[in-house]
C-alpha cells in the first residue's frame, strides 16, 4: 500500500515534525504527514483551486487584479497528505531561470500589481542566495508594495529561519508579510516558537493559515488551542480554509455546516483577534469566499450554491459521509 501511495503522492517529513509525533492512535501530526490507504480511494481534482486557469506565463498565477502568485519552487520540506498542489509539489525544484525572468518581466510590465505572493512549493526552502536574488529584483519594481510568503518552514523546519534571512526580509523596501501554515498546536514546538519570535521581534507581520481537517483539528478544543497559541506568539490567525478537493484527500474534508458550527462556537469564547476568516477556495479557480450566508445558500442537504467575488454562482457538494 505504502509503495502504491508513494508512486502517486510524494512522502517527506522533517526531523522536527518526527519529534512532534506522539504514540497516540489519532496523532494530529502523524495524520498530516504519514500516508494511508485512504489516499488511494475517492475522487478529487488535480488542480482544485484552478492555478492553471489564470497563468499568463508559467510559474505565475494572476487571479485578482492587484496581486499575483509567483510559484518560485515546487519543493517542500514536508509533503502534507491533504495538499491542494500534491500532484505537482516536488516534481521539480526552483523555477527555471528563463521562466523566472518571464514571470518577473510580466510583473514589471503590469503596474496594477501591488503584491507578489511567493509560494510553490515552499518559498523558504530556497537558498538565501536565490531568495536574495528574487527579492532584490522584486524590490526594484516600485509598484510592488508588498511581498507575501506562504510557508510551512517556520513550523516544520524552523532552523531555516536564521538571523540572516530575517535581516534580509527586514531590509526590503517592500513590506514582507509572512503567512505561516499550521494546523495544530502540537506542531508549534519550542524551535518553531523561537523562529516565530525571531521574525516578530524584527517587525515582520505574521499571519497564519490553517486547513480544517477531519479527525485532526475539527473540534472546538483543537481550534481554540491552535488560534490562542498563535495569537500569543504574535501570529494573527488569518484564514481557516475549508479542505480543497485534492485527489486522494477526501477523507480529510468536513461538511460546510460542520465548519460553520465550529467557527460559530468559537465566537464568544475567543476574542476577535484570535478568530480567522473561514473560507472556501471555489473549485475551478473562481477565488476565495468567506463561508457566510452572503456567499452560501444550501439548496438541498449537502448541496450549496456559492457566489464568488464577481457575483457568479457555482455549485458545491459536501463529502457524502
Ligand atoms: S507545505 Fe504546503 S505546498 Fe507543501 S505539501 Fe504541504 S500543503 Fe502542499
Tab-separated table of C-alpha atoms and ligand atoms in Angstrom:
chain	number	residue	atom	x	y	z
A	1	UNK	CA	0.000	0.000	0.000
A	2	UNK	CA	2.763	2.412	1.019
A	3	UNK	CA	4.570	1.807	-2.243
A	4	UNK	CA	1.437	2.429	-4.278
A	5	UNK	CA	0.684	5.646	-2.352
A	6	UNK	CA	4.298	6.812	-2.757
A	7	UNK	CA	4.022	6.289	-6.527
A	8	UNK	CA	1.052	8.644	-6.609
A	9	UNK	CA	1.950	11.257	-3.982
A	10	UNK	CA	5.340	12.196	-2.542
A	11	UNK	CA	6.238	11.478	1.078
A	12	UNK	CA	8.564	13.622	3.205
A	13	UNK	CA	8.648	14.505	6.909
A	14	UNK	CA	11.283	16.636	8.657
A	15	UNK	CA	13.079	15.549	11.806
A	16	UNK	CA	11.324	18.446	13.565
A	17	UNK	CA	7.910	17.013	12.754
A	18	UNK	CA	9.065	13.483	13.608
A	19	UNK	CA	9.994	14.790	17.042
A	20	UNK	CA	6.498	16.267	17.421
A	21	UNK	CA	4.826	12.864	16.900
A	22	UNK	CA	3.273	11.009	19.814
A	23	UNK	CA	2.203	7.389	20.008
A	24	UNK	CA	-1.464	8.352	20.213
A	25	UNK	CA	-3.584	6.408	17.683
A	26	UNK	CA	-5.085	9.612	16.207
A	27	UNK	CA	-1.960	11.714	16.455
A	28	UNK	CA	-2.738	15.018	14.667
A	29	UNK	CA	0.820	15.451	13.370
A	30	UNK	CA	1.153	11.875	12.108
A	31	UNK	CA	-2.156	12.151	10.259
A	32	UNK	CA	-0.881	15.173	8.322
A	33	UNK	CA	2.313	13.581	7.036
A	34	UNK	CA	2.136	9.782	7.147
A	35	UNK	CA	0.436	8.131	4.153
A	36	UNK	CA	-2.580	5.855	4.481
A	37	UNK	CA	-4.526	3.603	2.149
A	38	UNK	CA	-7.392	6.123	2.198
A	39	UNK	CA	-5.383	8.206	-0.266
A	40	UNK	CA	-5.892	5.510	-2.891
A	41	UNK	CA	-9.647	5.926	-2.905
A	42	UNK	CA	-12.103	8.632	-3.831
A	43	UNK	CA	-12.304	11.411	-6.374
A	44	UNK	CA	-10.729	14.820	-6.426
A	45	UNK	CA	-9.183	17.322	-8.799
A	46	UNK	CA	-5.564	17.642	-9.889
A	47	UNK	CA	-5.736	21.470	-9.745
A	48	UNK	CA	-8.516	22.103	-7.190
A	49	UNK	CA	-8.097	25.869	-6.892
A	50	UNK	CA	-7.521	26.473	-10.604
A	51	UNK	CA	-3.976	27.881	-10.577
A	52	UNK	CA	-3.516	26.898	-14.203
A	53	UNK	CA	-6.682	28.682	-15.330
A	54	UNK	CA	-5.069	32.045	-14.519
A	55	UNK	CA	-1.435	31.592	-15.588
A	56	UNK	CA	-0.272	34.324	-18.001
A	57	UNK	CA	3.214	32.753	-18.038
A	58	UNK	CA	4.458	29.509	-16.469
A	59	UNK	CA	5.043	29.806	-12.730
A	60	UNK	CA	2.708	32.773	-12.239
A	61	UNK	CA	-0.980	32.887	-11.253
A	62	UNK	CA	-2.837	36.179	-11.814
A	63	UNK	CA	-6.352	35.693	-10.436
A	64	UNK	CA	-7.045	39.094	-8.846
A	65	UNK	CA	-6.094	42.455	-10.411
A	66	UNK	CA	-3.707	43.722	-7.722
A	67	UNK	CA	-1.763	40.602	-6.781
A	68	UNK	CA	-0.053	37.599	-8.311
A	69	UNK	CA	1.221	34.275	-7.039
A	70	UNK	CA	4.807	33.510	-8.028
A	71	UNK	CA	5.499	29.778	-7.736
A	72	UNK	CA	9.218	30.116	-7.033
A	73	UNK	CA	9.798	26.439	-6.334
A	74	UNK	CA	7.928	23.150	-6.281
A	75	UNK	CA	9.881	21.754	-3.363
A	76	UNK	CA	8.629	21.497	0.232
A	77	UNK	CA	10.312	20.258	3.389
A	78	UNK	CA	7.253	18.107	4.116
A	79	UNK	CA	4.564	16.704	1.860
A	80	UNK	CA	1.173	17.112	3.503
A	81	UNK	CA	-1.323	14.352	2.776
A	82	UNK	CA	-4.130	16.882	2.060
A	83	UNK	CA	-2.063	19.263	-0.107
A	84	UNK	CA	-4.061	21.020	-2.824
A	85	UNK	CA	-0.965	21.003	-5.077
A	86	UNK	CA	0.042	17.456	-4.191
A	87	UNK	CA	0.268	16.278	-7.790
A	88	UNK	CA	2.853	18.904	-8.700
A	89	UNK	CA	4.803	19.640	-5.494
A	90	UNK	CA	8.222	18.033	-5.504
A	91	UNK	CA	8.249	17.238	-9.211
A	92	UNK	CA	10.922	19.888	-9.876
A	93	UNK	CA	12.950	22.343	-7.800
A	94	UNK	CA	13.163	26.117	-8.200
A	95	UNK	CA	11.550	27.844	-11.170
A	96	UNK	CA	13.886	27.704	-14.197
A	97	UNK	CA	15.830	30.959	-14.824
A	98	UNK	CA	14.053	31.697	-18.131
A	99	UNK	CA	10.651	31.150	-16.519
A	100	UNK	CA	11.580	33.331	-13.569
A	101	UNK	CA	12.698	36.059	-15.993
A	102	UNK	CA	9.398	35.832	-17.876
A	103	UNK	CA	7.383	35.989	-14.645
A	104	UNK	CA	9.349	38.989	-13.362
A	105	UNK	CA	9.016	40.716	-16.754
A	106	UNK	CA	5.238	40.227	-16.554
A	107	UNK	CA	5.145	41.720	-13.043
A	108	UNK	CA	7.353	44.620	-14.151
A	109	UNK	CA	5.039	45.358	-17.084
A	110	UNK	CA	1.810	45.161	-15.036
A	111	UNK	CA	1.630	48.261	-12.891
A	112	UNK	CA	-1.645	47.220	-11.193
A	113	UNK	CA	0.239	44.517	-9.247
A	114	UNK	CA	0.790	45.768	-5.712
A	115	UNK	CA	1.555	42.472	-4.036
A	116	UNK	CA	3.532	39.380	-5.034
A	117	UNK	CA	2.759	36.181	-3.150
A	118	UNK	CA	5.641	33.726	-3.046
A	119	UNK	CA	4.576	30.118	-2.806
A	120	UNK	CA	5.177	26.825	-4.572
A	121	UNK	CA	6.113	24.501	-3.013
A	122	UNK	CA	7.545	26.413	-0.124
A	123	UNK	CA	9.474	29.599	-0.912
A	124	UNK	CA	11.566	29.341	2.239
A	125	UNK	CA	13.157	26.106	1.005
A	126	UNK	CA	15.118	28.280	-1.471
A	127	UNK	CA	18.692	29.097	-0.587
A	128	UNK	CA	19.364	32.512	0.920
A	129	UNK	CA	21.319	33.418	-2.239
A	130	UNK	CA	18.387	32.621	-4.528
A	131	UNK	CA	15.875	34.335	-2.247
A	132	UNK	CA	18.081	37.407	-2.163
A	133	UNK	CA	18.173	37.482	-5.968
A	134	UNK	CA	14.369	37.151	-6.353
A	135	UNK	CA	13.606	39.691	-3.618
A	136	UNK	CA	16.117	42.222	-4.929
A	137	UNK	CA	14.547	42.069	-8.389
A	138	UNK	CA	11.043	42.487	-6.969
A	139	UNK	CA	12.167	45.278	-4.660
A	140	UNK	CA	13.382	47.248	-7.701
A	141	UNK	CA	9.801	47.393	-9.066
A	142	UNK	CA	8.306	50.455	-7.412
A	143	UNK	CA	4.668	49.473	-7.974
A	144	UNK	CA	5.178	46.282	-5.912
A	145	UNK	CA	4.484	47.360	-2.335
A	146	UNK	CA	4.294	44.004	-0.595
A	147	UNK	CA	5.770	40.548	-0.856
A	148	UNK	CA	3.920	37.800	0.955
A	149	UNK	CA	5.412	34.413	1.823
A	150	UNK	CA	3.156	31.415	2.260
A	151	UNK	CA	5.224	28.894	4.142
A	152	UNK	CA	5.263	25.911	6.429
A	153	UNK	CA	9.017	26.221	7.056
A	154	UNK	CA	8.927	28.135	10.384
A	155	UNK	CA	6.926	25.217	11.805
A	156	UNK	CA	8.354	22.148	10.060
A	157	UNK	CA	11.994	23.247	9.608
A	158	UNK	CA	12.475	26.198	11.983
A	159	UNK	CA	16.283	26.069	11.673
A	160	UNK	CA	15.904	27.703	8.264
A	161	UNK	CA	14.713	30.913	9.957
A	162	UNK	CA	18.150	32.376	10.519
A	163	UNK	CA	19.130	35.905	11.597
A	164	UNK	CA	20.497	36.421	8.040
A	165	UNK	CA	17.146	35.551	6.486
A	166	UNK	CA	15.266	37.788	8.917
A	167	UNK	CA	17.701	40.622	8.243
A	168	UNK	CA	17.140	40.275	4.504
A	169	UNK	CA	13.340	40.424	4.939
A	170	UNK	CA	13.506	43.402	7.283
A	171	UNK	CA	15.815	45.329	4.919
A	172	UNK	CA	13.441	45.366	1.932
A	173	UNK	CA	11.719	48.491	0.623
A	174	UNK	CA	8.569	46.353	0.148
A	175	UNK	CA	6.811	45.126	3.264
A	176	UNK	CA	7.381	41.410	3.735
A	177	UNK	CA	4.391	39.558	5.174
A	178	UNK	CA	4.787	36.024	6.450
A	179	UNK	CA	1.797	33.655	6.373
A	180	UNK	CA	2.573	30.602	8.488
A	181	UNK	CA	0.782	27.386	7.504
A	182	UNK	CA	-0.030	25.345	10.586
A	183	UNK	CA	-2.949	23.155	11.528
A	184	UNK	CA	-2.479	22.008	15.098
A	185	UNK	CA	-0.890	23.471	18.243
A	186	UNK	CA	1.157	20.265	18.625
A	187	UNK	CA	3.200	21.401	15.594
A	188	UNK	CA	4.270	24.551	17.425
A	189	UNK	CA	7.362	23.062	19.050
A	190	UNK	CA	9.854	25.161	21.066
A	191	UNK	CA	12.136	25.651	17.987
A	192	UNK	CA	9.118	26.742	15.911
A	193	UNK	CA	8.135	29.243	18.606
A	194	UNK	CA	11.693	30.574	18.634
A	195	UNK	CA	11.615	31.058	14.843
A	196	UNK	CA	8.311	32.939	15.089
A	197	UNK	CA	9.709	35.140	17.875
A	198	UNK	CA	12.749	35.985	15.771
A	199	UNK	CA	10.565	37.254	12.941
A	200	UNK	CA	8.097	39.049	15.221
A	201	UNK	CA	10.941	40.813	17.038
A	202	UNK	CA	12.251	42.057	13.680
A	203	UNK	CA	8.848	43.634	12.990
A	204	UNK	CA	7.791	41.200	10.253
A	205	UNK	CA	3.984	40.947	10.263
A	206	UNK	CA	2.910	37.355	10.883
A	207	UNK	CA	-0.375	35.728	9.872
A	208	UNK	CA	-1.456	32.106	9.934
A	209	UNK	CA	-3.362	29.942	7.549
A	210	UNK	CA	-4.850	26.603	8.577
A	211	UNK	CA	-6.896	23.930	6.867
A	212	UNK	CA	-9.936	22.432	8.582
A	213	UNK	CA	-9.069	18.724	8.647
A	214	UNK	CA	-11.311	15.902	9.720
A	215	UNK	CA	-10.004	13.995	12.752
A	216	UNK	CA	-7.037	16.400	13.015
A	217	UNK	CA	-8.407	19.768	14.084
A	218	UNK	CA	-12.189	19.607	13.526
A	219	UNK	CA	-13.024	20.112	17.184
A	220	UNK	CA	-13.700	23.162	19.317
A	221	UNK	CA	-10.743	22.382	21.610
A	222	UNK	CA	-8.202	21.807	18.830
A	223	UNK	CA	-9.092	25.047	17.024
A	224	UNK	CA	-9.273	27.049	20.238
A	225	UNK	CA	-5.849	25.781	21.273
A	226	UNK	CA	-4.345	26.497	17.845
A	227	UNK	CA	-5.729	30.024	17.465
A	228	UNK	CA	-4.977	31.187	21.004
A	229	UNK	CA	-1.447	29.732	20.870
A	230	UNK	CA	-0.793	31.528	17.576
A	231	UNK	CA	-2.157	34.815	18.849
A	232	UNK	CA	0.024	34.569	21.971
A	233	UNK	CA	3.005	34.055	19.632
A	234	UNK	CA	2.102	37.294	17.791
A	235	UNK	CA	0.726	35.425	14.776
A	236	UNK	CA	-2.722	36.668	13.762
A	237	UNK	CA	-4.974	33.759	12.712
A	238	UNK	CA	-5.880	34.844	9.172
A	239	UNK	CA	-7.664	32.077	7.260
A	240	UNK	CA	-9.207	28.756	8.173
A	241	UNK	CA	-9.569	27.004	4.816
A	242	UNK	CA	-12.253	24.503	4.062
A	243	UNK	CA	-10.285	21.487	2.783
A	244	UNK	CA	-9.850	21.562	-1.015
A	245	UNK	CA	-10.946	18.816	-3.392
A	246	UNK	CA	-7.424	17.445	-3.832
A	247	UNK	CA	-7.167	13.928	-5.216
A	248	UNK	CA	-6.877	11.269	-2.507
A	249	UNK	CA	-7.670	13.755	0.274
A	250	UNK	CA	-11.449	13.314	0.515
A	251	UNK	CA	-11.203	11.687	3.949
A	252	UNK	CA	-9.917	14.987	5.365
A	253	UNK	CA	-12.950	17.016	4.252
A	254	UNK	CA	-15.675	18.060	6.674
A	255	UNK	CA	-19.082	19.393	5.700
A	256	UNK	CA	-19.653	23.127	5.329
A	257	UNK	CA	-22.234	23.016	8.137
A	258	UNK	CA	-19.728	21.350	10.486
A	259	UNK	CA	-17.114	24.021	9.751
A	260	UNK	CA	-19.613	26.814	10.280
A	261	UNK	CA	-20.803	25.354	13.584
A	262	UNK	CA	-17.211	25.142	14.808
A	263	UNK	CA	-16.496	28.765	13.933
A	264	UNK	CA	-19.771	29.904	15.465
A	265	UNK	CA	-18.893	28.052	18.678
A	266	UNK	CA	-15.573	29.904	18.899
A	267	UNK	CA	-17.119	33.354	18.566
A	268	UNK	CA	-17.556	34.490	22.162
A	269	UNK	CA	-15.186	32.065	23.887
A	270	UNK	CA	-12.338	33.582	21.811
A	271	UNK	CA	-11.596	37.284	21.305
A	272	UNK	CA	-11.880	38.619	17.762
A	273	UNK	CA	-8.117	38.809	17.230
A	274	UNK	CA	-7.902	35.019	17.673
A	275	UNK	CA	-10.556	34.274	15.045
A	276	UNK	CA	-9.592	33.674	11.402
A	277	UNK	CA	-11.987	34.011	8.484
A	278	UNK	CA	-13.360	30.621	7.452
A	279	UNK	CA	-13.054	30.452	3.647
A	280	UNK	CA	-13.582	28.184	0.667
A	281	UNK	CA	-11.433	28.355	-2.449
A	282	UNK	CA	-14.129	27.727	-5.042
A	283	UNK	CA	-13.035	24.738	-7.155
A	284	UNK	CA	-12.017	25.704	-10.682
A	285	UNK	CA	-10.151	28.927	-9.900
A	286	UNK	CA	-13.027	31.273	-9.026
A	287	UNK	CA	-11.280	32.605	-5.936
A	288	UNK	CA	-11.831	32.513	-2.205
A	289	UNK	CA	-15.028	33.445	-0.415
A	290	UNK	CA	-15.911	33.534	3.274
A	291	UNK	CA	-18.230	30.693	4.299
A	292	UNK	CA	-21.040	33.067	5.286
A	293	UNK	CA	-24.719	33.430	4.383
A	294	UNK	CA	-23.737	36.227	1.923
A	295	UNK	CA	-21.944	33.703	-0.246
A	296	UNK	CA	-23.506	30.315	0.617
A	297	UNK	CA	-27.072	29.090	0.129
A	298	UNK	CA	-27.960	25.477	0.896
A	299	UNK	CA	-30.125	24.290	-1.992
A	300	UNK	CA	-30.666	20.808	-0.583
A	301	UNK	CA	-28.895	18.892	2.211
A	302	UNK	CA	-25.166	18.973	1.428
A	303	UNK	CA	-25.591	20.885	-1.843
A	304	UNK	CA	-24.594	24.563	-1.844
A	305	UNK	CA	-24.868	27.486	-4.213
A	306	UNK	CA	-21.712	29.574	-3.755
A	307	UNK	CA	-21.423	33.138	-5.076
A	308	UNK	CA	-17.900	34.229	-5.979
A	309	UNK	CA	-16.337	37.696	-5.524
A	310	UNK	CA	-17.529	38.709	-9.017
A	311	UNK	CA	-21.132	37.642	-8.387
A	312	UNK	CA	-21.130	34.377	-10.385
A	313	UNK	CA	-22.786	31.298	-8.825
A	314	UNK	CA	-21.231	27.829	-8.527
A	315	UNK	CA	-22.463	24.512	-7.135
A	316	UNK	CA	-20.530	22.901	-4.307
A	317	UNK	CA	-21.116	19.462	-2.774
A	318	UNK	CA	-20.285	18.298	0.731
A	319	UNK	CA	-18.498	14.965	1.144
A	320	UNK	CA	-21.017	12.112	1.153
A	321	UNK	CA	-20.470	10.992	4.717
B	1	LIG	S1	3.874	22.528	2.630
B	1	LIG	FE1	2.115	23.411	1.521
B	1	LIG	S2	2.586	23.143	-0.670
B	1	LIG	FE2	3.966	21.798	0.509
B	1	LIG	S3	2.934	19.826	0.611
B	1	LIG	FE3	2.334	20.927	2.461
B	1	LIG	S4	0.416	21.957	1.871
B	1	LIG	FE4	1.443	21.356	-0.023
